[in-house]
PDB file of C-alpha atoms in Angstrom:
ATOM      1  CA  MET V   1      13.237-257.084-111.939  1.00  0.00           C
ATOM      2  CA  THR V   2      11.818-255.392-108.810  1.00  0.00           C
ATOM      3  CA  ILE V   3      14.179-253.125-106.865  1.00  0.00           C
ATOM      4  CA  SER V   4      13.582-252.521-103.156  1.00  0.00           C
ATOM      5  CA  PRO V   5      12.862-248.931-102.000  1.00  0.00           C
ATOM      6  CA  SER V   6      16.118-248.777-100.007  1.00  0.00           C
ATOM      7  CA  LYS V   7      18.098-249.898-103.037  1.00  0.00           C
ATOM      8  CA  VAL V   8      16.338-247.309-105.190  1.00  0.00           C
ATOM      9  CA  CYS V   9      17.452-244.616-102.723  1.00  0.00           C
ATOM     10  CA  GLN V  10      21.068-245.782-102.979  1.00  0.00           C
ATOM     11  CA  LEU V  11      20.883-245.836-106.765  1.00  0.00           C
ATOM     12  CA  ARG V  12      19.328-242.378-106.852  1.00  0.00           C
ATOM     13  CA  GLU V  13      22.160-240.980-104.731  1.00  0.00           C
ATOM     14  CA  ALA V  14      24.755-242.548-107.030  1.00  0.00           C
ATOM     15  CA  SER V  15      22.849-241.171-110.017  1.00  0.00           C
ATOM     16  CA  LYS V  16      22.907-237.644-108.567  1.00  0.00           C
ATOM     17  CA  LEU V  17      26.683-237.807-108.226  1.00  0.00           C
ATOM     18  CA  LEU V  18      27.054-239.033-111.798  1.00  0.00           C
ATOM     19  CA  LEU V  19      24.653-236.386-113.088  1.00  0.00           C
ATOM     20  CA  GLU V  20      27.007-233.668-111.848  1.00  0.00           C
ATOM     21  CA  GLU V  21      29.788-235.194-113.951  1.00  0.00           C
ATOM     22  CA  TRP V  22      27.403-235.874-116.831  1.00  0.00           C
ATOM     23  CA  GLN V  23      26.543-232.194-117.187  1.00  0.00           C
ATOM     24  CA  THR V  24      30.205-231.527-117.957  1.00  0.00           C
ATOM     25  CA  VAL V  25      30.366-234.470-120.371  1.00  0.00           C
ATOM     26  CA  GLN V  26      27.422-232.994-122.285  1.00  0.00           C
ATOM     27  CA  GLN V  27      29.530-229.929-123.054  1.00  0.00           C
ATOM     28  CA  HIS V  28      32.043-232.133-124.889  1.00  0.00           C
ATOM     29  CA  VAL V  29      29.816-234.756-126.517  1.00  0.00           C
ATOM     30  CA  ALA V  30      27.446-233.701-129.284  1.00  0.00           C
ATOM     31  CA  SER V  31      24.585-236.147-128.747  1.00  0.00           C
ATOM     32  CA  THR V  32      23.609-237.245-125.245  1.00  0.00           C
ATOM     33  CA  ALA V  33      20.431-238.200-123.400  1.00  0.00           C
ATOM     34  CA  THR V  34      19.485-238.729-119.768  1.00  0.00           C
ATOM     35  CA  ILE V  35      16.799-241.227-118.719  1.00  0.00           C
ATOM     36  CA  ASP V  36      15.281-241.431-115.237  1.00  0.00           C
ATOM     37  CA  CYS V  37      14.824-245.183-114.747  1.00  0.00           C
ATOM     38  CA  PRO V  38      12.462-245.009-111.717  1.00  0.00           C
ATOM     39  CA  SER V  39      10.200-242.739-113.779  1.00  0.00           C
ATOM     40  CA  SER V  40      10.583-244.794-116.982  1.00  0.00           C
ATOM     41  CA  PRO V  41      11.057-248.403-115.798  1.00  0.00           C
ATOM     42  CA  LYS V  42       9.714-250.013-118.980  1.00  0.00           C
ATOM     43  CA  LEU V  43      12.089-248.051-121.186  1.00  0.00           C
ATOM     44  CA  CYS V  44      15.072-248.976-119.029  1.00  0.00           C
ATOM     45  CA  GLN V  45      13.960-252.606-119.029  1.00  0.00           C
ATOM     46  CA  GLU V  46      13.732-252.561-122.829  1.00  0.00           C
ATOM     47  CA  MET V  47      17.265-251.144-122.915  1.00  0.00           C
ATOM     48  CA  ASP V  48      18.448-253.956-120.604  1.00  0.00           C
ATOM     49  CA  VAL V  49      19.377-251.600-117.768  1.00  0.00           C
ATOM     50  CA  ALA V  50      19.186-253.816-114.681  1.00  0.00           C
ATOM     51  CA  SER V  51      21.054-251.397-112.423  1.00  0.00           C
ATOM     52  CA  PHE V  52      21.685-247.680-112.597  1.00  0.00           C
ATOM     53  CA  PRO V  53      23.344-245.302-113.024  1.00  0.00           C
ATOM     54  CA  ALA V  54      24.562-246.766-116.304  1.00  0.00           C
ATOM     55  CA  ILE V  55      26.192-245.278-119.379  1.00  0.00           C
ATOM     56  CA  ARG V  56      25.705-246.801-122.821  1.00  0.00           C
ATOM     57  CA  LEU V  57      27.003-245.717-126.203  1.00  0.00           C
ATOM     58  CA  TYR V  58      24.593-246.391-129.089  1.00  0.00           C
ATOM     59  CA  ARG V  59      25.931-246.312-132.642  1.00  0.00           C
ATOM     60  CA  GLN V  60      24.013-245.754-135.852  1.00  0.00           C
ATOM     61  CA  ASP V  61      24.594-249.365-136.889  1.00  0.00           C
ATOM     62  CA  GLY V  62      22.665-250.519-133.808  1.00  0.00           C
ATOM     63  CA  SER V  63      25.661-251.723-131.809  1.00  0.00           C
ATOM     64  CA  VAL V  64      25.891-250.842-128.126  1.00  0.00           C
ATOM     65  CA  THR V  65      28.935-250.437-125.881  1.00  0.00           C
ATOM     66  CA  ARG V  66      28.626-250.383-122.102  1.00  0.00           C
ATOM     67  CA  TYR V  67      30.803-248.029-120.133  1.00  0.00           C
ATOM     68  CA  ARG V  68      32.611-249.813-117.283  1.00  0.00           C
ATOM     69  CA  GLY V  69      34.932-247.123-115.987  1.00  0.00           C
ATOM     70  CA  PRO V  70      34.874-244.537-113.191  1.00  0.00           C
ATOM     71  CA  ARG V  71      31.876-242.215-113.090  1.00  0.00           C
ATOM     72  CA  ARG V  72      33.920-239.088-113.708  1.00  0.00           C
ATOM     73  CA  THR V  73      34.133-236.634-116.570  1.00  0.00           C
ATOM     74  CA  ALA V  74      37.661-237.353-117.804  1.00  0.00           C
ATOM     75  CA  PRO V  75      37.339-241.172-118.072  1.00  0.00           C
ATOM     76  CA  ILE V  76      33.909-240.849-119.714  1.00  0.00           C
ATOM     77  CA  ASP V  77      35.280-238.373-122.251  1.00  0.00           C
ATOM     78  CA  ALA V  78      38.167-240.744-122.986  1.00  0.00           C
ATOM     79  CA  PHE V  79      35.698-243.600-123.483  1.00  0.00           C
ATOM     80  CA  VAL V  80      33.735-241.582-126.053  1.00  0.00           C
ATOM     81  CA  LYS V  81      36.900-240.560-127.908  1.00  0.00           C
ATOM     82  CA  ARG V  82      37.991-244.203-128.164  1.00  0.00           C
ATOM     83  CA  ALA V  83      34.554-245.217-129.406  1.00  0.00           C
ATOM     84  CA  LEU V  84      34.740-242.702-132.252  1.00  0.00           C
ATOM     85  CA  LYS V  85      38.037-244.130-133.511  1.00  0.00           C
ATOM     86  CA  PRO V  86      38.871-247.501-135.096  1.00  0.00           C
ATOM     87  CA  SER V  87      39.586-250.206-132.532  1.00  0.00           C
ATOM     88  CA  VAL V  88      43.109-250.452-133.997  1.00  0.00           C
ATOM     89  CA  GLN V  89      44.836-247.432-135.503  1.00  0.00           C
ATOM     90  CA  ASN V  90      47.696-247.604-137.979  1.00  0.00           C
ATOM     91  CA  VAL V  91      50.490-245.518-136.501  1.00  0.00           C
ATOM     92  CA  PRO V  92      53.151-243.949-138.755  1.00  0.00           C
ATOM     93  CA  GLY V  93      56.587-244.013-137.193  1.00  0.00           C
ATOM     94  CA  GLN V  94      56.782-240.241-136.812  1.00  0.00           C
ATOM     95  CA  GLN V  95      53.517-240.241-134.822  1.00  0.00           C
ATOM     96  CA  LEU V  96      54.446-243.067-132.461  1.00  0.00           C
ATOM     97  CA  ALA V  97      55.721-240.861-129.622  1.00  0.00           C
ATOM     98  CA  ASN V  98      52.482-238.877-129.546  1.00  0.00           C
ATOM     99  CA  PHE V  99      50.262-241.939-129.870  1.00  0.00           C
ATOM    100  CA  ILE V 100      51.708-243.783-126.900  1.00  0.00           C
ATOM    101  CA  THR V 101      50.919-240.841-124.605  1.00  0.00           C
ATOM    102  CA  ASN V 102      47.327-240.172-125.740  1.00  0.00           C
ATOM    103  CA  ASP V 103      45.622-242.502-123.241  1.00  0.00           C
ATOM    104  CA  ASP V 104      46.180-244.012-119.815  1.00  0.00           C
ATOM    105  CA  TYR V 105      46.980-247.433-121.300  1.00  0.00           C
ATOM    106  CA  VAL V 106      48.228-247.800-124.871  1.00  0.00           C
ATOM    107  CA  PHE V 107      49.080-250.982-126.771  1.00  0.00           C
ATOM    108  CA  ILE V 108      51.354-250.968-129.813  1.00  0.00           C
ATOM    109  CA  ALA V 109      51.899-254.004-132.030  1.00  0.00           C
ATOM    110  CA  LYS V 110      55.044-253.995-134.163  1.00  0.00           C
ATOM    111  CA  LEU V 111      54.593-256.731-136.715  1.00  0.00           C
ATOM    112  CA  GLN V 112      56.454-257.999-139.729  1.00  0.00           C
ATOM    113  CA  GLY V 113      54.592-257.644-142.989  1.00  0.00           C
ATOM    114  CA  GLU V 114      53.741-261.331-143.431  1.00  0.00           C
ATOM    115  CA  SER V 115      52.364-261.900-139.909  1.00  0.00           C
ATOM    116  CA  GLU V 116      48.716-262.150-140.987  1.00  0.00           C
ATOM    117  CA  SER V 117      47.531-264.578-138.306  1.00  0.00           C
ATOM    118  CA  ILE V 118      49.140-262.588-135.492  1.00  0.00           C
ATOM    119  CA  ASN V 119      47.777-259.381-136.990  1.00  0.00           C
ATOM    120  CA  SER V 120      44.267-260.854-137.036  1.00  0.00           C
ATOM    121  CA  HIS V 121      44.548-262.127-133.457  1.00  0.00           C
ATOM    122  CA  TYR V 122      45.737-258.717-132.251  1.00  0.00           C
ATOM    123  CA  ARG V 123      42.836-256.960-133.963  1.00  0.00           C
ATOM    124  CA  ASP V 124      40.310-259.370-132.446  1.00  0.00           C
ATOM    125  CA  PHE V 125      41.840-258.759-129.033  1.00  0.00           C
ATOM    126  CA  ALA V 126      41.739-254.998-129.527  1.00  0.00           C
ATOM    127  CA  GLN V 127      38.098-255.143-130.558  1.00  0.00           C
ATOM    128  CA  GLU V 128      37.256-256.719-127.200  1.00  0.00           C
ATOM    129  CA  TYR V 129      39.058-254.109-125.096  1.00  0.00           C
ATOM    130  CA  SER V 130      39.022-250.959-127.240  1.00  0.00           C
ATOM    131  CA  ASP V 131      36.385-249.361-124.993  1.00  0.00           C
ATOM    132  CA  ARG V 132      38.958-249.227-122.180  1.00  0.00           C
ATOM    133  CA  TYR V 133      42.363-248.961-123.863  1.00  0.00           C
ATOM    134  CA  SER V 134      43.931-247.597-127.057  1.00  0.00           C
ATOM    135  CA  PHE V 135      45.472-249.927-129.632  1.00  0.00           C
ATOM    136  CA  GLY V 136      47.870-249.105-132.445  1.00  0.00           C
ATOM    137  CA  ILE V 137      49.803-251.130-134.978  1.00  0.00           C
ATOM    138  CA  ILE V 138      52.961-250.729-137.017  1.00  0.00           C
ATOM    139  CA  THR V 139      53.388-253.224-139.847  1.00  0.00           C
ATOM    140  CA  SER V 140      56.675-253.201-141.703  1.00  0.00           C
ATOM    141  CA  GLY V 141      59.131-255.569-143.279  1.00  0.00           C
ATOM    142  CA  SER V 142      61.874-253.731-141.420  1.00  0.00           C
ATOM    143  CA  VAL V 143      60.526-254.799-138.021  1.00  0.00           C
ATOM    144  CA  PRO V 144      63.147-257.263-136.684  1.00  0.00           C
ATOM    145  CA  SER V 145      60.634-259.427-134.781  1.00  0.00           C
ATOM    146  CA  ASN V 146      56.986-259.417-133.788  1.00  0.00           C
ATOM    147  CA  GLY V 147      55.997-257.938-130.448  1.00  0.00           C
ATOM    148  CA  VAL V 148      53.331-256.018-128.572  1.00  0.00           C
ATOM    149  CA  TRP V 149      54.166-253.259-126.115  1.00  0.00           C
ATOM    150  CA  CYS V 150      51.868-251.822-123.469  1.00  0.00           C
ATOM    151  CA  TYR V 151      52.502-248.354-122.075  1.00  0.00           C
ATOM    152  CA  ASN V 152      51.048-247.676-118.634  1.00  0.00           C
ATOM    153  CA  ASN V 153      50.988-243.887-118.480  1.00  0.00           C
ATOM    154  CA  VAL V 154      49.266-243.898-115.089  1.00  0.00           C
ATOM    155  CA  ASP V 155      52.248-245.430-113.293  1.00  0.00           C
ATOM    156  CA  GLY V 156      54.915-244.592-115.877  1.00  0.00           C
ATOM    157  CA  ASN V 157      55.994-248.093-116.875  1.00  0.00           C
ATOM    158  CA  GLN V 158      55.810-250.393-119.868  1.00  0.00           C
ATOM    159  CA  HIS V 159      55.675-254.114-120.577  1.00  0.00           C
ATOM    160  CA  ALA V 160      56.104-256.257-123.663  1.00  0.00           C
ATOM    161  CA  ALA V 161      54.990-259.593-125.085  1.00  0.00           C
ATOM    162  CA  THR V 162      57.227-261.108-127.737  1.00  0.00           C
ATOM    163  CA  ASP V 163      56.102-264.743-127.745  1.00  0.00           C
ATOM    164  CA  LEU V 164      52.948-264.084-129.729  1.00  0.00           C
ATOM    165  CA  ASN V 165      52.567-267.754-130.609  1.00  0.00           C
ATOM    166  CA  ASP V 166      51.265-268.172-127.060  1.00  0.00           C
ATOM    167  CA  PRO V 167      47.474-267.729-127.401  1.00  0.00           C
ATOM    168  CA  ASN V 168      47.319-266.204-123.911  1.00  0.00           C
ATOM    169  CA  ALA V 169      50.216-263.787-124.387  1.00  0.00           C
ATOM    170  CA  LEU V 170      48.091-260.711-125.011  1.00  0.00           C
ATOM    171  CA  LYS V 171      45.764-261.325-122.074  1.00  0.00           C
ATOM    172  CA  LYS V 172      48.763-261.878-119.788  1.00  0.00           C
ATOM    173  CA  LEU V 173      50.272-258.629-121.044  1.00  0.00           C
ATOM    174  CA  LEU V 174      47.027-256.752-120.451  1.00  0.00           C
ATOM    175  CA  ASN V 175      46.656-258.074-116.906  1.00  0.00           C
ATOM    176  CA  LEU V 176      50.259-257.192-116.075  1.00  0.00           C
ATOM    177  CA  CYS V 177      50.260-253.757-117.667  1.00  0.00           C
ATOM    178  CA  THR V 178      46.896-252.485-116.446  1.00  0.00           C
ATOM    179  CA  ALA V 179      47.159-253.745-112.864  1.00  0.00           C
ATOM    180  CA  GLU V 180      46.669-250.734-110.599  1.00  0.00           C
ATOM    181  CA  VAL V 181      49.170-250.115-107.831  1.00  0.00           C
ATOM    182  CA  ILE V 182      46.321-249.132-105.498  1.00  0.00           C
ATOM    183  CA  PRO V 183      43.029-250.479-106.880  1.00  0.00           C
ATOM    184  CA  GLN V 184      39.587-249.830-105.466  1.00  0.00           C
ATOM    185  CA  LEU V 185      38.065-252.824-103.732  1.00  0.00           C
ATOM    186  CA  THR V 186      34.744-253.839-105.294  1.00  0.00           C
ATOM    187  CA  ARG V 187      32.384-256.791-105.053  1.00  0.00           C
ATOM    188  CA  ARG V 188      33.744-257.953-108.380  1.00  0.00           C
ATOM    189  CA  ASN V 189      37.449-257.999-107.466  1.00  0.00           C
ATOM    190  CA  GLU V 190      37.435-258.414-103.695  1.00  0.00           C
ATOM    191  CA  MET V 191      38.249-262.137-103.720  1.00  0.00           C
ATOM    192  CA  THR V 192      41.242-261.539-105.989  1.00  0.00           C
ATOM    193  CA  TYR V 193      42.843-259.210-103.472  1.00  0.00           C
ATOM    194  CA  LEU V 194      41.607-260.874-100.295  1.00  0.00           C
ATOM    195  CA  SER V 195      43.156-264.167-101.438  1.00  0.00           C
ATOM    196  CA  SER V 196      46.388-262.714-102.853  1.00  0.00           C
ATOM    197  CA  GLY V 197      48.467-263.947 -99.893  1.00  0.00           C
ATOM    198  CA  ARG V 198      49.696-260.428 -99.188  1.00  0.00           C
ATOM    199  CA  SER V 199      48.676-258.405 -96.171  1.00  0.00           C
ATOM    200  CA  LEU V 200      46.197-255.653 -96.975  1.00  0.00           C
ATOM    201  CA  VAL V 201      46.369-251.916 -96.403  1.00  0.00           C
ATOM    202  CA  TYR V 202      42.829-250.534 -96.564  1.00  0.00           C
ATOM    203  CA  TYR V 203      41.982-246.876 -97.030  1.00  0.00           C
ATOM    204  CA  PHE V 204      38.323-246.056 -96.397  1.00  0.00           C
ATOM    205  CA  SER V 205      36.532-242.962 -97.637  1.00  0.00           C
ATOM    206  CA  ASN V 206      33.104-242.228 -99.044  1.00  0.00           C
ATOM    207  CA  ASN V 207      34.562-239.399-101.137  1.00  0.00           C
ATOM    208  CA  GLU V 208      35.993-240.303-104.538  1.00  0.00           C
ATOM    209  CA  ALA V 209      38.218-237.227-104.762  1.00  0.00           C
ATOM    210  CA  ASP V 210      39.652-238.077-101.347  1.00  0.00           C
ATOM    211  CA  ARG V 211      40.430-241.633-102.455  1.00  0.00           C
ATOM    212  CA  GLU V 212      42.142-240.298-105.578  1.00  0.00           C
ATOM    213  CA  ALA V 213      44.272-237.933-103.492  1.00  0.00           C
ATOM    214  CA  TYR V 214      45.271-240.834-101.259  1.00  0.00           C
ATOM    215  CA  VAL V 215      46.270-242.970-104.259  1.00  0.00           C
ATOM    216  CA  LYS V 216      48.420-240.166-105.631  1.00  0.00           C
ATOM    217  CA  ALA V 217      50.115-239.570-102.281  1.00  0.00           C
ATOM    218  CA  LEU V 218      50.675-243.212-101.322  1.00  0.00           C
ATOM    219  CA  LYS V 219      51.551-244.713-104.706  1.00  0.00           C
ATOM    220  CA  PRO V 220      55.368-244.552-104.190  1.00  0.00           C
ATOM    221  CA  ILE V 221      55.021-246.327-100.844  1.00  0.00           C
ATOM    222  CA  ALA V 222      52.645-248.923-102.278  1.00  0.00           C
ATOM    223  CA  GLN V 223      55.107-249.636-105.091  1.00  0.00           C
ATOM    224  CA  ARG V 224      57.943-250.090-102.611  1.00  0.00           C
ATOM    225  CA  TYR V 225      56.021-252.658-100.546  1.00  0.00           C
ATOM    226  CA  ALA V 226      54.174-254.313-103.446  1.00  0.00           C
ATOM    227  CA  GLU V 227      55.864-257.682-102.887  1.00  0.00           C
ATOM    228  CA  PHE V 228      54.436-257.977 -99.377  1.00  0.00           C
ATOM    229  CA  LEU V 229      51.480-255.587 -99.137  1.00  0.00           C
ATOM    230  CA  GLN V 230      48.426-254.963-101.283  1.00  0.00           C
ATOM    231  CA  PHE V 231      47.122-251.421-100.916  1.00  0.00           C
ATOM    232  CA  VAL V 232      43.430-250.894-101.744  1.00  0.00           C
ATOM    233  CA  THR V 233      40.927-248.091-101.428  1.00  0.00           C
ATOM    234  CA  VAL V 234      37.401-248.792-100.225  1.00  0.00           C
ATOM    235  CA  ASP V 235      34.208-246.808-100.680  1.00  0.00           C
ATOM    236  CA  SER V 236      33.065-246.803 -97.065  1.00  0.00           C
ATOM    237  CA  GLY V 237      29.470-246.431 -98.215  1.00  0.00           C
ATOM    238  CA  GLU V 238      29.723-249.769-100.029  1.00  0.00           C
ATOM    239  CA  TYR V 239      31.393-251.602 -97.116  1.00  0.00           C
ATOM    240  CA  PRO V 240      30.016-250.014 -93.907  1.00  0.00           C
ATOM    241  CA  ASP V 241      30.554-253.118 -91.762  1.00  0.00           C
ATOM    242  CA  MET V 242      34.166-253.515 -92.840  1.00  0.00           C
ATOM    243  CA  LEU V 243      35.196-250.247 -91.171  1.00  0.00           C
ATOM    244  CA  ARG V 244      34.190-251.335 -87.679  1.00  0.00           C
ATOM    245  CA  ASN V 245      35.584-254.822 -88.220  1.00  0.00           C
ATOM    246  CA  LEU V 246      38.958-253.242 -88.958  1.00  0.00           C
ATOM    247  CA  GLY V 247      38.881-250.771 -86.087  1.00  0.00           C
ATOM    248  CA  VAL V 248      38.061-247.676 -88.136  1.00  0.00           C
ATOM    249  CA  ARG V 249      35.589-245.537 -86.200  1.00  0.00           C
ATOM    250  CA  SER V 250      34.665-242.751 -88.596  1.00  0.00           C
ATOM    251  CA  ALA V 251      33.632-242.779 -92.258  1.00  0.00           C
ATOM    252  CA  GLY V 252      37.261-242.769 -93.336  1.00  0.00           C
ATOM    253  CA  GLY V 253      40.638-244.039 -92.262  1.00  0.00           C
ATOM    254  CA  LEU V 254      43.378-246.589 -92.820  1.00  0.00           C
ATOM    255  CA  ALA V 255      43.955-250.049 -91.405  1.00  0.00           C
ATOM    256  CA  VAL V 256      46.480-252.810 -92.055  1.00  0.00           C
ATOM    257  CA  GLN V 257      45.370-256.442 -91.896  1.00  0.00           C
ATOM    258  CA  ASN V 258      47.867-259.285 -91.601  1.00  0.00           C
ATOM    259  CA  VAL V 259      46.172-262.046 -93.562  1.00  0.00           C
ATOM    260  CA  HIS V 260      48.460-264.713 -92.101  1.00  0.00           C
ATOM    261  CA  ASN V 261      47.554-264.271 -88.425  1.00  0.00           C
ATOM    262  CA  GLY V 262      44.466-262.054 -88.640  1.00  0.00           C
ATOM    263  CA  HIS V 263      46.005-259.155 -86.718  1.00  0.00           C
ATOM    264  CA  ILE V 264      44.557-255.717 -87.466  1.00  0.00           C
ATOM    265  CA  PHE V 265      46.357-252.390 -87.063  1.00  0.00           C
ATOM    266  CA  PRO V 266      44.192-249.243 -87.379  1.00  0.00           C
ATOM    267  CA  PHE V 267      46.147-246.101 -88.276  1.00  0.00           C
ATOM    268  CA  ARG V 268      45.341-243.023 -86.193  1.00  0.00           C
ATOM    269  CA  GLY V 269      45.820-240.019 -88.435  1.00  0.00           C
ATOM    270  CA  ASP V 270      45.184-238.567 -91.888  1.00  0.00           C
ATOM    271  CA  ALA V 271      46.766-241.115 -94.224  1.00  0.00           C
ATOM    272  CA  ALA V 272      46.368-239.050 -97.396  1.00  0.00           C
ATOM    273  CA  ALA V 273      48.035-236.019 -95.807  1.00  0.00           C
ATOM    274  CA  SER V 274      50.851-237.909 -94.076  1.00  0.00           C
ATOM    275  CA  PRO V 275      52.301-240.676 -96.292  1.00  0.00           C
ATOM    276  CA  GLY V 276      55.537-240.525 -94.325  1.00  0.00           C
ATOM    277  CA  GLN V 277      53.701-241.455 -91.136  1.00  0.00           C
ATOM    278  CA  VAL V 278      51.983-244.328 -92.944  1.00  0.00           C
ATOM    279  CA  ASP V 279      55.414-245.556 -94.042  1.00  0.00           C
ATOM    280  CA  GLN V 280      56.673-245.409 -90.450  1.00  0.00           C
ATOM    281  CA  PHE V 281      53.509-247.176 -89.283  1.00  0.00           C
ATOM    282  CA  ILE V 282      54.125-250.055 -91.707  1.00  0.00           C
ATOM    283  CA  VAL V 283      57.754-250.339 -90.595  1.00  0.00           C
ATOM    284  CA  ALA V 284      56.652-250.421 -86.943  1.00  0.00           C
ATOM    285  CA  ILE V 285      54.243-253.264 -87.712  1.00  0.00           C
ATOM    286  CA  SER V 286      56.900-255.246 -89.577  1.00  0.00           C
ATOM    287  CA  GLU V 287      59.362-254.813 -86.698  1.00  0.00           C
ATOM    288  CA  GLY V 288      56.819-255.860 -84.067  1.00  0.00           C
ATOM    289  CA  ARG V 289      56.726-252.432 -82.415  1.00  0.00           C
ATOM    290  CA  ALA V 290      53.015-251.850 -83.137  1.00  0.00           C
ATOM    291  CA  GLN V 291      50.369-253.603 -81.093  1.00  0.00           C
ATOM    292  CA  PRO V 292      47.445-255.180 -82.959  1.00  0.00           C
ATOM    293  CA  TRP V 293      43.949-253.913 -82.299  1.00  0.00           C
ATOM    294  CA  ASP V 294      42.199-255.682 -79.414  1.00  0.00           C
ATOM    295  CA  GLY V 295      38.751-255.332 -80.965  1.00  0.00           C
ATOM    296  CA  ARG V 296      37.606-252.567 -78.629  1.00  0.00           C
ATOM    297  CA  PHE V 297      36.957-248.885 -79.251  1.00  0.00           C
ATOM    298  CA  ASP V 298      38.077-246.753 -76.333  1.00  0.00           C
ATOM    299  CA  GLU V 299      37.272-243.096 -75.785  1.00  0.00           C
ATOM    300  CA  GLY V 300      40.740-241.976 -76.761  1.00  0.00           C
ATOM    301  CA  GLN V 301      40.518-243.692 -80.106  1.00  0.00           C
ATOM    302  CA  GLU V 302      37.093-242.228 -80.772  1.00  0.00           C
ATOM    303  CA  ALA V 303      38.193-238.719 -79.895  1.00  0.00           C
ATOM    304  CA  HIS V 304      41.307-239.026 -82.048  1.00  0.00           C
ATOM    305  CA  ASP V 305      39.325-240.277 -85.017  1.00  0.00           C
ATOM    306  CA  GLU V 306      36.965-237.321 -84.843  1.00  0.00           C
ATOM    307  CA  LEU V 307      39.721-234.713 -84.993  1.00  0.00           C
TER     308      LEU V 307
END
C-alpha cells in the first residue's frame, strides 16, 4: 500500500509522540524493538503493518497480539502485564479483594463446580478480550448460583450478569461495564455517538493530557446528565473542520450540539478549569436562556477565544 507524503508526515508526528512514551516502556519491559516503517517499508509490510505507529506483542509460539489502547506508558505497561499472564486466572477467595483492583476493568466469574459449559464459554470470551481486560474465576460447589461480575475501577461501579444461559450475556455485560462516561470520538465510534439520540457536548483539544484533565474534571457532571447528554472529547488535529462547524475558533474549546434541532452553543471559557461554569452553561441551554450560535465569528468571540 502506498501512503501519500502528507499522510506520512502525520504518521511521523504521531510516531514521535509515541516514541516519547515508548522510551519509558522500555525501562519496564525486558525485550522491545523499534522499527522505522518509512525506512523499512518491506519489513513493515511483511509484518502486516498497514498504518503506524503500531504496537505488536510477539510470543515465542509465533502468536501475535495487537495493542489497541491509548498510546501512553501506563496502558501499554498494563497490556504487557496482561499478556504475560493466563487469559483467565484462578482466584483464591482470600485474594479476591486484591484481584478486582489490579486493573481498570476486571471480570470475575463465580461458578458452581459442575458448570463446565459455562466455564468453557467464559474462558473463550476471556481469550478474545484478555489483551484489554483482566479475567478471573472462582469455581466452588459452595457458590449459590452462577454469575459474572465486572468491576469498573475507572468510574467506581460494578455490573453483573447472572443469566449465563443467554449466549449474549457476557458481551452485553462487557459493553455496559466498559462504556466510558466521556469517551474520545474516533472514526471508528463516531456514528455510535452521533446517532445516540442524545445531544452532544464536545471538548476539543490537540493535547492528550489536556483531554484527560478535562475528563477527570467533568466526569461528575457528565454522569449527572448522562440520560440526556453524551459528553465526548475530540482530538482537534483529527477533526479540524469540526471545530469551525461548531463555532470553536481556536485549537481547543467546548461546544454543545442539540441533535434534535441542530442548534449549536459554543462555550466561551476554559472548560477543564471551570466545570461549574460548564454546568451552569448546560442549565442555561436547557432553560432557553442561552442563544444558539448564528454561524458567524465576530471579533469579540475571537478575542475571547485567544485569551
